[in-house]
Coordinates of C-alpha atoms in Angstrom, one line a residue:
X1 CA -168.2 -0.8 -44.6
X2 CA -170.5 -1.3 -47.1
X3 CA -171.5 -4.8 -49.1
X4 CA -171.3 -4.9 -52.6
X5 CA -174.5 -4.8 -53.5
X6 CA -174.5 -1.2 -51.7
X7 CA -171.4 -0.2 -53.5
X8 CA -172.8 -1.4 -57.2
X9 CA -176.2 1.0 -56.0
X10 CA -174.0 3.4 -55.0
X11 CA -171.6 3.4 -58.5
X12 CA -168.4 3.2 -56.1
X13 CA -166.3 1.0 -53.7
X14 CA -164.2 2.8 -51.0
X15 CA -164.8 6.2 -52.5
X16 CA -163.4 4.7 -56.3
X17 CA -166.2 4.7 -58.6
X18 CA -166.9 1.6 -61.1
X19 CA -167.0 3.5 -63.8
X20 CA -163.4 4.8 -63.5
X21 CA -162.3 1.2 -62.6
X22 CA -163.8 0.1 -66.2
X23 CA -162.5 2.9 -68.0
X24 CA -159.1 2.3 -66.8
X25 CA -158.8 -1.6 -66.5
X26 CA -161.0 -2.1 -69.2
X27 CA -164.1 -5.2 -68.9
X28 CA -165.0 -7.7 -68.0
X29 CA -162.6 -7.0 -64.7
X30 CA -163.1 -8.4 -62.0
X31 CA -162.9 -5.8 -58.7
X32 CA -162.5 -7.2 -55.2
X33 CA -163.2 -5.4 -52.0
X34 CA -159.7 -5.8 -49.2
X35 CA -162.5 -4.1 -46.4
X36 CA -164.8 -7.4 -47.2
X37 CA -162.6 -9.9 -47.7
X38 CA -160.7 -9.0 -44.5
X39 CA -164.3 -8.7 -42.5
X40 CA -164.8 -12.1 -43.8
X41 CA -161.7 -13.9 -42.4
X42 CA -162.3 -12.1 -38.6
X43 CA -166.1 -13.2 -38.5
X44 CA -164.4 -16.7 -39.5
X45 CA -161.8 -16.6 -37.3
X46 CA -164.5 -15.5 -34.4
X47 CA -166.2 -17.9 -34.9
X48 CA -163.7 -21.1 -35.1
X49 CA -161.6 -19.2 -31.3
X50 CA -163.9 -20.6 -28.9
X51 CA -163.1 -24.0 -30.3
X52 CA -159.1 -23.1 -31.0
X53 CA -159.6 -25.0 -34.5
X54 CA -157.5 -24.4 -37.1
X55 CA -158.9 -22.2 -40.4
X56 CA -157.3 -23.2 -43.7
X57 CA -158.8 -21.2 -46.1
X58 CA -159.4 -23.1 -49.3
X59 CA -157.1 -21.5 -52.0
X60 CA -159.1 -22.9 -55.1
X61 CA -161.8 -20.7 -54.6
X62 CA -159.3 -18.2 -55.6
X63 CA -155.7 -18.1 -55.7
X64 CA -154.7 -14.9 -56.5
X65 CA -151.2 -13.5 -54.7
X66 CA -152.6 -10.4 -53.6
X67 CA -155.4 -12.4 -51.8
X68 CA -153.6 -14.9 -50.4
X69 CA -151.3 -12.0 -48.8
X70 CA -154.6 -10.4 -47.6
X71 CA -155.2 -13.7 -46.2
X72 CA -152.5 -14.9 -44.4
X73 CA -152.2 -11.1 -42.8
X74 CA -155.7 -11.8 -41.7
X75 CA -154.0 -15.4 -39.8
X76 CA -155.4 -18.3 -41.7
X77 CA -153.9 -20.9 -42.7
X78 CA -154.2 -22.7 -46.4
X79 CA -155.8 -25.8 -47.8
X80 CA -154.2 -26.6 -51.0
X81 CA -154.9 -29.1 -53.4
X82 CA -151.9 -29.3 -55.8
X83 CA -147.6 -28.7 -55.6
X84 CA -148.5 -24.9 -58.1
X85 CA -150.9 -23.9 -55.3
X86 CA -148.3 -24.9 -52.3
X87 CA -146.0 -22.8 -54.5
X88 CA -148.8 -19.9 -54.4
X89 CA -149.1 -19.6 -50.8
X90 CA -145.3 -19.9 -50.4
X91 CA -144.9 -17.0 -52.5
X92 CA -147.8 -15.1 -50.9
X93 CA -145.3 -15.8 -47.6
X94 CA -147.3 -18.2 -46.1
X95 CA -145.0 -20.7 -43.9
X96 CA -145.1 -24.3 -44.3
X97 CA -146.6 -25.3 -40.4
X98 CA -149.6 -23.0 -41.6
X99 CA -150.4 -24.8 -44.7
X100 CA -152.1 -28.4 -45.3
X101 CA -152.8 -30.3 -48.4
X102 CA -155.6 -32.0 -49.3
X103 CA -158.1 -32.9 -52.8
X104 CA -158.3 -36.5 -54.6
X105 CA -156.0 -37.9 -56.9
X106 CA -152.7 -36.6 -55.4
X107 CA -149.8 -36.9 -58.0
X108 CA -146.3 -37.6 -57.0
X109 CA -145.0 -34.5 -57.8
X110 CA -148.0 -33.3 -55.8
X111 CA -147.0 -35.4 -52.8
X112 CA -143.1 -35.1 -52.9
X113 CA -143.5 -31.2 -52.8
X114 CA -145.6 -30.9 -49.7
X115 CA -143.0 -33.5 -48.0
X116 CA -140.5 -31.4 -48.8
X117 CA -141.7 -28.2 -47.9
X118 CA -142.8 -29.4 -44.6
X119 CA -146.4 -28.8 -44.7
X120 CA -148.7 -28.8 -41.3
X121 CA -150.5 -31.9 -43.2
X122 CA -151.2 -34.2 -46.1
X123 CA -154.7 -35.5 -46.3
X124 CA -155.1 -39.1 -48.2
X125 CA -158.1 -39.6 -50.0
X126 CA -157.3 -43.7 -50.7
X127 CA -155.5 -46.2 -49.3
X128 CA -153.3 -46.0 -52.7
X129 CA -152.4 -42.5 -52.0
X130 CA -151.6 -43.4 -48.1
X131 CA -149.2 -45.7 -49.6
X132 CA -148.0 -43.7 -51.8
X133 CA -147.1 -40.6 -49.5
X134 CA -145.5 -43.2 -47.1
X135 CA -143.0 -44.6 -49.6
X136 CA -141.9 -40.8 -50.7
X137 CA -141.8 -40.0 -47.2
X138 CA -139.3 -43.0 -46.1
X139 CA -137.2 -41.8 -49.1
X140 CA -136.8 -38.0 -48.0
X141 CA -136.5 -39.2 -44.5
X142 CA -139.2 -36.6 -43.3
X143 CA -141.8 -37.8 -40.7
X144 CA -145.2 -36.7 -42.3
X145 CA -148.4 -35.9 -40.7
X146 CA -150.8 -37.9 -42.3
X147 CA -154.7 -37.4 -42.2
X148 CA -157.7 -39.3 -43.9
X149 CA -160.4 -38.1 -45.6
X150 CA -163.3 -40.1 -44.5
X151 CA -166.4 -40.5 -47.3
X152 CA -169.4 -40.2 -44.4
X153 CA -172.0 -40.9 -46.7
X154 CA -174.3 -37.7 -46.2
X155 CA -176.2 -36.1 -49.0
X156 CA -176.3 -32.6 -48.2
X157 CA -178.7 -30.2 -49.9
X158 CA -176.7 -29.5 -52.8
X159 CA -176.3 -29.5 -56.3
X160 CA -175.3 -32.9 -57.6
X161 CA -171.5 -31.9 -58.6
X162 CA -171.0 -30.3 -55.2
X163 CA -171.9 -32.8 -53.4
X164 CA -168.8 -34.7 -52.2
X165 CA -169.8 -35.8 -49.1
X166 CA -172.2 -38.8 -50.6
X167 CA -171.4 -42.5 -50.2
X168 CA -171.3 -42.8 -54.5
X169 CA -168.8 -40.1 -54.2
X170 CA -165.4 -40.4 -55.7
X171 CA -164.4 -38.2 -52.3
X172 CA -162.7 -40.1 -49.4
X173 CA -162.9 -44.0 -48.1
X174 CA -165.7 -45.8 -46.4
X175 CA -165.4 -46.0 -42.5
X176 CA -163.6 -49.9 -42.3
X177 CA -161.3 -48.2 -45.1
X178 CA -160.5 -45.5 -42.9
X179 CA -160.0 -47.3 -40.1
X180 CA -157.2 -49.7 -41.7
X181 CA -155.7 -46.4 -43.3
X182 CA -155.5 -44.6 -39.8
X183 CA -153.8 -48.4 -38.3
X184 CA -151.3 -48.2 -41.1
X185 CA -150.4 -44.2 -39.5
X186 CA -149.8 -45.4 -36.1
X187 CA -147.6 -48.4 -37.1
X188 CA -145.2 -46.7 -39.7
X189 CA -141.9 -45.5 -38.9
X190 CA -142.4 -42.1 -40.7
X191 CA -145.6 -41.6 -40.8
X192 CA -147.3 -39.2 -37.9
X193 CA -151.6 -39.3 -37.3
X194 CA -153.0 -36.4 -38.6
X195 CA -156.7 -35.1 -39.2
X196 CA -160.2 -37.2 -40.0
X197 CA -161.0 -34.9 -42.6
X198 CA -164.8 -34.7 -44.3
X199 CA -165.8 -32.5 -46.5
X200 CA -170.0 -32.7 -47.6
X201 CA -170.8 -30.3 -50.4
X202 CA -170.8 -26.5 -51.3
X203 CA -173.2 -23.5 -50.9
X204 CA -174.8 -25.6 -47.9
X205 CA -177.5 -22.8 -46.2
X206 CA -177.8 -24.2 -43.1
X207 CA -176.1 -26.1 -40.2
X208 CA -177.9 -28.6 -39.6
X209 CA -175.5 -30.8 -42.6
X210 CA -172.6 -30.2 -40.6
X211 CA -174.2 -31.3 -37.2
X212 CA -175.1 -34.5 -38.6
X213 CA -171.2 -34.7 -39.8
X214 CA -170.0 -33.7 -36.5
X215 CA -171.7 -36.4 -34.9
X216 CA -170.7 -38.9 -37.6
X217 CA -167.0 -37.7 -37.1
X218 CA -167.4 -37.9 -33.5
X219 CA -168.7 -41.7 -33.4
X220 CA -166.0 -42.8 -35.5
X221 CA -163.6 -40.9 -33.9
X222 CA -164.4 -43.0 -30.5
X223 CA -163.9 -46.4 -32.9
X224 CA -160.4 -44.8 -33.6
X225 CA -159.5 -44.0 -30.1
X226 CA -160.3 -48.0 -28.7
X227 CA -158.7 -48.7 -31.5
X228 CA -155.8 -47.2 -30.3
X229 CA -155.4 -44.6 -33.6
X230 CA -157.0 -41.4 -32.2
X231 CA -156.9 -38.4 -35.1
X232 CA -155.3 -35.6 -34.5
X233 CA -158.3 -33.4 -34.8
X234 CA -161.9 -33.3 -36.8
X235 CA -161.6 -31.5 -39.7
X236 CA -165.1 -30.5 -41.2
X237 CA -164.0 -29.2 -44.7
X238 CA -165.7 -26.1 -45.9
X239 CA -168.4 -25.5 -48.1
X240 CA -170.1 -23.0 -46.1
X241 CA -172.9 -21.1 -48.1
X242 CA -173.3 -17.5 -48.8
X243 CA -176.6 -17.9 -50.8
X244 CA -176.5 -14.9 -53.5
X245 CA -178.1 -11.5 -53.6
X246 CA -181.3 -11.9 -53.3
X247 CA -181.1 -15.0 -50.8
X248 CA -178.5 -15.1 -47.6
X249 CA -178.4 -17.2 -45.1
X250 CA -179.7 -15.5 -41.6
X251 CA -176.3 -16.7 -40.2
X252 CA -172.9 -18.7 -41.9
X253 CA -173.2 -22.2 -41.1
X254 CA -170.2 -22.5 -40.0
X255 CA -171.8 -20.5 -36.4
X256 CA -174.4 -23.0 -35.8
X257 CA -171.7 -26.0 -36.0
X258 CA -169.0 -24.3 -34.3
X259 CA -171.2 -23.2 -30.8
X260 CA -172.7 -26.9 -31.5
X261 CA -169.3 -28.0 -30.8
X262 CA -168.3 -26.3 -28.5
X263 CA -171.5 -27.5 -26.4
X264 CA -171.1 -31.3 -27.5
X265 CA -167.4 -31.4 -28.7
X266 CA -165.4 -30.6 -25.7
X267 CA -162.2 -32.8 -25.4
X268 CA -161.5 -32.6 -29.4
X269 CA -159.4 -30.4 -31.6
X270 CA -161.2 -29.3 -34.5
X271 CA -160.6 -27.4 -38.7
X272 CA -162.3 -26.0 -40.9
X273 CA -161.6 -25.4 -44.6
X274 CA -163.3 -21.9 -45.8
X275 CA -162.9 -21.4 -49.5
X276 CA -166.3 -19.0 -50.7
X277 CA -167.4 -18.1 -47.0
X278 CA -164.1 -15.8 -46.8
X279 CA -163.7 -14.6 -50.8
X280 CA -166.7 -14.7 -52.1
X281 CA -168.9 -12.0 -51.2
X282 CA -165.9 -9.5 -51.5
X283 CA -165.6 -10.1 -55.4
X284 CA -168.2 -8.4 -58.8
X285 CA -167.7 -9.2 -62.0
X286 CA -168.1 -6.1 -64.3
X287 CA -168.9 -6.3 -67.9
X288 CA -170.3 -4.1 -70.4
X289 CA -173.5 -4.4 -72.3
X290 CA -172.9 -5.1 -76.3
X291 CA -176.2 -5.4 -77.3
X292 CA -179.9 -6.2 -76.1
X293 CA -181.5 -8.2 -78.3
X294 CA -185.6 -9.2 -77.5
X295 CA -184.7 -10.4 -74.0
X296 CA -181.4 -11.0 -74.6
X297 CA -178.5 -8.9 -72.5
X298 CA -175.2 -9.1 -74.7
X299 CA -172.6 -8.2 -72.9
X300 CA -168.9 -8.5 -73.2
X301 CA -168.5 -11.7 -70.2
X302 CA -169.3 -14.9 -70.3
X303 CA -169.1 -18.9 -69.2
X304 CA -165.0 -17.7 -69.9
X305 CA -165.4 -15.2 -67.3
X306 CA -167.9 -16.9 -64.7
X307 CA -168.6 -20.4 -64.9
X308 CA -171.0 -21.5 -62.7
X309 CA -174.6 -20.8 -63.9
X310 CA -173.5 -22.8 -66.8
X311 CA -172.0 -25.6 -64.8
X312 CA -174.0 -25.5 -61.9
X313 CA -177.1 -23.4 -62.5
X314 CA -175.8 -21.4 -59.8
X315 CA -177.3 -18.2 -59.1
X316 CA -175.3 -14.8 -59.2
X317 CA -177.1 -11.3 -58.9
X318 CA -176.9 -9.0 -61.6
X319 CA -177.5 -5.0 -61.4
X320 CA -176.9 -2.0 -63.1
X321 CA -173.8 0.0 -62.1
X322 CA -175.8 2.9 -59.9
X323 CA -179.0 3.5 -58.8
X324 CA -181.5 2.7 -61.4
X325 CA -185.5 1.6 -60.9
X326 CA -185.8 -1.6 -62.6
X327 CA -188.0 -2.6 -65.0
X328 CA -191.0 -4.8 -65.1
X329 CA -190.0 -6.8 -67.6
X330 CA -187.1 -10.0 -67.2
X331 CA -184.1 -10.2 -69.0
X332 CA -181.4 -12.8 -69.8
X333 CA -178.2 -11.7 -69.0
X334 CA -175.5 -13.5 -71.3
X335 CA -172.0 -13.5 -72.7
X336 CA -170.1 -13.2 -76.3
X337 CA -169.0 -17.4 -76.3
X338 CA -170.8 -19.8 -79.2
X339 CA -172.8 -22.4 -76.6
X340 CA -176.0 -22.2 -75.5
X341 CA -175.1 -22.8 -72.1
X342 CA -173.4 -19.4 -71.9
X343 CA -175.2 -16.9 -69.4
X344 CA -174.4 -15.3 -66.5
X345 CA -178.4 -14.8 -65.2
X346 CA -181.6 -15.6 -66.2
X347 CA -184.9 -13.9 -65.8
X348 CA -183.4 -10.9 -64.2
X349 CA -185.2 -7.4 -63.6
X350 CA -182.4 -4.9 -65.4
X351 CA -182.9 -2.0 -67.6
X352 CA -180.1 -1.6 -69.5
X353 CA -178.7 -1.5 -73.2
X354 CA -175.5 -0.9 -75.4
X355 CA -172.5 0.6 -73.1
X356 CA -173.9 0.1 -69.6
X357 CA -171.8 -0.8 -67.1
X358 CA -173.2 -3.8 -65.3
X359 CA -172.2 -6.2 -62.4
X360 CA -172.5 -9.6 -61.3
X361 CA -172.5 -10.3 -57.7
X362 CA -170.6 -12.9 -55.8
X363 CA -167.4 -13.7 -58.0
X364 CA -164.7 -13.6 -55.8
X365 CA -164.6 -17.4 -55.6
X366 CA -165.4 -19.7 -57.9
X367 CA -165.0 -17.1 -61.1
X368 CA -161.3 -16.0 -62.0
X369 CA -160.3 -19.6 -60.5
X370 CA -162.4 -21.3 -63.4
X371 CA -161.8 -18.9 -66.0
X372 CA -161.0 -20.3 -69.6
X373 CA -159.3 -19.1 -72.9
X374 CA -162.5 -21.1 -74.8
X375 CA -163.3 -19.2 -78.4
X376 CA -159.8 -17.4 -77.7
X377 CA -161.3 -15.2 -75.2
X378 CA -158.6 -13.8 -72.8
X379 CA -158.5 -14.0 -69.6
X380 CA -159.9 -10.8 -67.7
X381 CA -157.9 -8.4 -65.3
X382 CA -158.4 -8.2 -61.6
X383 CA -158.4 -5.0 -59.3
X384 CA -158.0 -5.0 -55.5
X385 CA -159.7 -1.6 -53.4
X386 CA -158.0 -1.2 -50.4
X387 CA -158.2 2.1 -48.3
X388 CA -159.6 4.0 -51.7
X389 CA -157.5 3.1 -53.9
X390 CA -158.0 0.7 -57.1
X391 CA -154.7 -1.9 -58.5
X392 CA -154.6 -3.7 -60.7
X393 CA -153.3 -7.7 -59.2
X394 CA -153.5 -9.6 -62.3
X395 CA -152.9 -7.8 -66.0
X396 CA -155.4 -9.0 -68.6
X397 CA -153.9 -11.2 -70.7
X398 CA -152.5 -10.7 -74.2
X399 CA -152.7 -12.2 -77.3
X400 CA -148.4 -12.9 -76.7
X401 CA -149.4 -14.4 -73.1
X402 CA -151.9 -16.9 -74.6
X403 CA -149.9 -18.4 -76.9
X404 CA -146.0 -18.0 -75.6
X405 CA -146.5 -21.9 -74.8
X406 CA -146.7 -23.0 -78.1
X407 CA -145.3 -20.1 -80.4
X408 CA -142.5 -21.4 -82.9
X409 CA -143.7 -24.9 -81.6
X410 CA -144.7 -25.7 -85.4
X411 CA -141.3 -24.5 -86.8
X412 CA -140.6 -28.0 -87.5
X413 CA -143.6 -28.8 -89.8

C-alpha cells in the first residue's frame, strides 16, 4: 500500500491513474483511497484493543455513505453530532448500540431522534440539555444512557478555533457542574450513567495533551465514584493529529495515551472519538491549473472546495500530478472565489501552469464536510479506489440540484 503522497508522485492510485480519474469525473474531485482509509481504522482499532475501549469514529469529518460503509465494515462505531448524521450512519447500516451522540447545542429534534432510535449514548454538553433529554426521554418511556461532557480546562497546542478543551470554551461544564449533572443521572427514573466525555482540540501532534486529560478525567472520576455517580467509561474525544505532508507525527497520539492507560488506567473503561486520524490521510483534492499569474497558481478549487487554510491557516501539501523536479522559486496556490482569503497553499515549491493536474494532500476530512455553494460554485464530485477501480460516491452537483429548494418559490411575487 502506498500513501498518497507516493500515489500523486507516482500519477496513480491502485493501478487507476489521476489523470483518467479527472478526465472522467471532471475537477476539482475529490478521490479517496478504500486501502488507506481501511489501514487507518485497524492501526486505530490496534491500538484502542489492549484497553477494550470503544472507537466512535467522528462522522463530521466526513460523512459520506460510502465511507461510513467502509467504516463500519472496518467495526467502529459512530459519534454523531446531529438527528441528519444519525440518519447517515443508519443508512450506511450502522446499528443503533454502535452509535453515540454527542456536539453542543443539541436541538430537540436532535435529541428526540437519538431516543428513539436507541442510540449506545447521548452526551450533554449543559445542565439545560441534561434536562432537556430527560423530559423527552420520560415522554417516549425509553431509559437513556446519559453522559457529560466535562470542560477540563486544558489549552492544548492548537489553533484558537480548535481548541475546545479550554476553560473559556463554549465546550462542556466546569467540574462542580458536572458533578450535579452526573447526581441528577443516578437519581432519575429514566435516565441511565453514561460516559465523562472531554474532548481538547484538533490536529494535536503529541500525547502528552491527552496524558494530562487522562489524569484530569481520572481524578474527577474518583470524586464521582465517593460520590456515589461513577461514569460509565472515560471518553477522551478525538482530535488526534496527522500533521500534513511535509510534517507527521513520529507516532498518532492516540498510541502514547492508549499504552499510558493501559499502564495507569487499569480498573476503567475507556473511548475514543477519531474523526481526521481514520479519513484524513486517505483523501486529495484534485484541481486543475487556470492560470499562473506572477506567483499566483489559479486553479479551478478553492475555500468552496477546502476550507481550512482560509479558516484555520491550516496547512495542506500541494504537488504536481507525477513526478516532476520542483522549482526554486515559491508559488501561491489559490482558487477561482472573490475573497482574499481564498487559497489552498502558500509559498509552495510547484512548477506548473495552465491545464496541469494538481493535488492537495490531506482532504479526506475536514474538506467535502465544509464544502460551500459561495459565488454559486458547485459542489465537487467524489471518487472512492477500491481494489483498482475508480466510482464515483457523490455526483457533482448541478445547476437543477442547487436550486430545487427554492425554484418556483417566487411564483407568488
Amino acid at each position: 500500500m502506498t500513501s498518497c503522497e507516493e500515489a500523486v508522485a507516482a500519477g496513480e492510485i491502485e493501478g487507476v491513474g489521476l489523470e483518467r480519474i479527472a478526465a472522467d469525473f471532471g475537477t476539482p474531485c475529490y478521490v479517496y483511497d478504500a486501502a488507506q482509509l481501511q489501514a487507518a481504522c485497524a492501526q486505530v482499532l490496534a491500538l484502542a484493543a489492549p484497553l477494550q475501549a470503544r472507537v466512535c469514529y467522528a462522522v463530521k469529518a466526513n460523512g459520506n455513505l460510502s465511507l461510513l460503509h467502509l467504516i463500519r465494515d472496518a467495526g467502529l462505531g459512530f459519534d454523531v453530532s446531529s438527528a441528519v448524521e444519525l440518519q447517515r450512519v443508519a443508512q450506511a447500516g450502522a446499528k443503533p448500540a454502535d452509535v453515540i451522540m454527542t456536539g453542543p447545542g443539541k436541538s430537540a429534534v436532535d435529541l428526540k431522534a437519538a431516543v428513539e432510535a436507541g442510540v449506545a449514548e447521548i452526551v450533554c454538553d449543559s445542565a439545560g440539555e441534561l434536562a432537556r433529554l430527560e423530559t423527552i426521554a420520560s415522554e417516549a418511556g425509553r431509559k437513556v444512557a446519559a453522559g457529560v461532557r466535562l470542560n477540563p480546562a486544558i489549552d492544548a497546542p492548537s489553533h484558537p478555533h480548535l481548541a475546545t478543551g479550554r476553560g473559556e470554551a463554549k465546550f462542556g461544564v466546569g467540574a462542580d457542574e458536572a458533578a450535579k449533572m452526573f447526581s441528577r443521572i443516578a437519581a432519575s427514573s429514566v435516565l441511565e450513567t453514561g460516559s465523562l466525555s472531554c474532548h481538547i482540540g484538533s490536529q494535536i501532534a503529541t500525547s502528552e495533551p491527552y496524558i494530562e486529560l487522562a489524569k484530569v478525567m481520572l481524578a474527577f472520576a474518583e470524586r464521582l465514584d465517593k460520590e456515589k455517580c461513577p461514569p460509565a467509561r472515560l471518553d477522551l474525544g478525538g482530535g488526534f493529529g496527522i500533521g500534513d505532508a511535509k510534517e507527521r507525527p513520529a507516532a498518532t497520539p492516540l498510541a502514547g495515551v492508549a499504552a499510558w492507560l493501559a499502564e495507569h488506567g487499569a480498573g476503567r473503561s475507556y473511548g475514543f472519538q477519531p474523526g481526521r486520524s481514520v479519513v484524513g490521510r486517505c483523501g486529495i483534492l484534485l484541481a486543475r491549473v487556470e492560470y499562473r499569474k506572477d506567483r499566483h497558481l489559479i486553479v479551478d478549487a478553492g475555500m468552496t472546495e477546502l476550507l481550512r487554510p482560509c479558516l484555520y491557516g491550516a496547512v495542506h501539501g500541494v504537488a504536481h500530478v507525477g513526478s516532476k523536479p520542483a522549482p526554486a522559486g515559491a508559488l501561491d496556490v489559490v482558487g477561482p472565489v472573490c475573497e482574499n482569503a481564498d487559497f489552498l497553499a502558500q509559498g509552495v515549491a510547484l512548477d506548473a501552469g495552465p491545464g496541469d493536474l494538481v493535488a492537495v494532500f490531506d482532504c479526506g476530512a475536514y474538506a467535502s464536510a465544509m464544502a460551500s455553494g459561495y459565488n454559486g460554485r458547485l459542489r465537487a464530485c467524489e471518487v472512492l479506489v477500491k481494489d483498482g477501480v475508480a466510482r464515483l460516491i457523490r455526483a457533482r452537483e448541478s445547476f437543477a440540484d442547487s436550486i430545487r429548494a427554492e425554484d418556483g418559490a417566487f411564483d407568488w411575487l
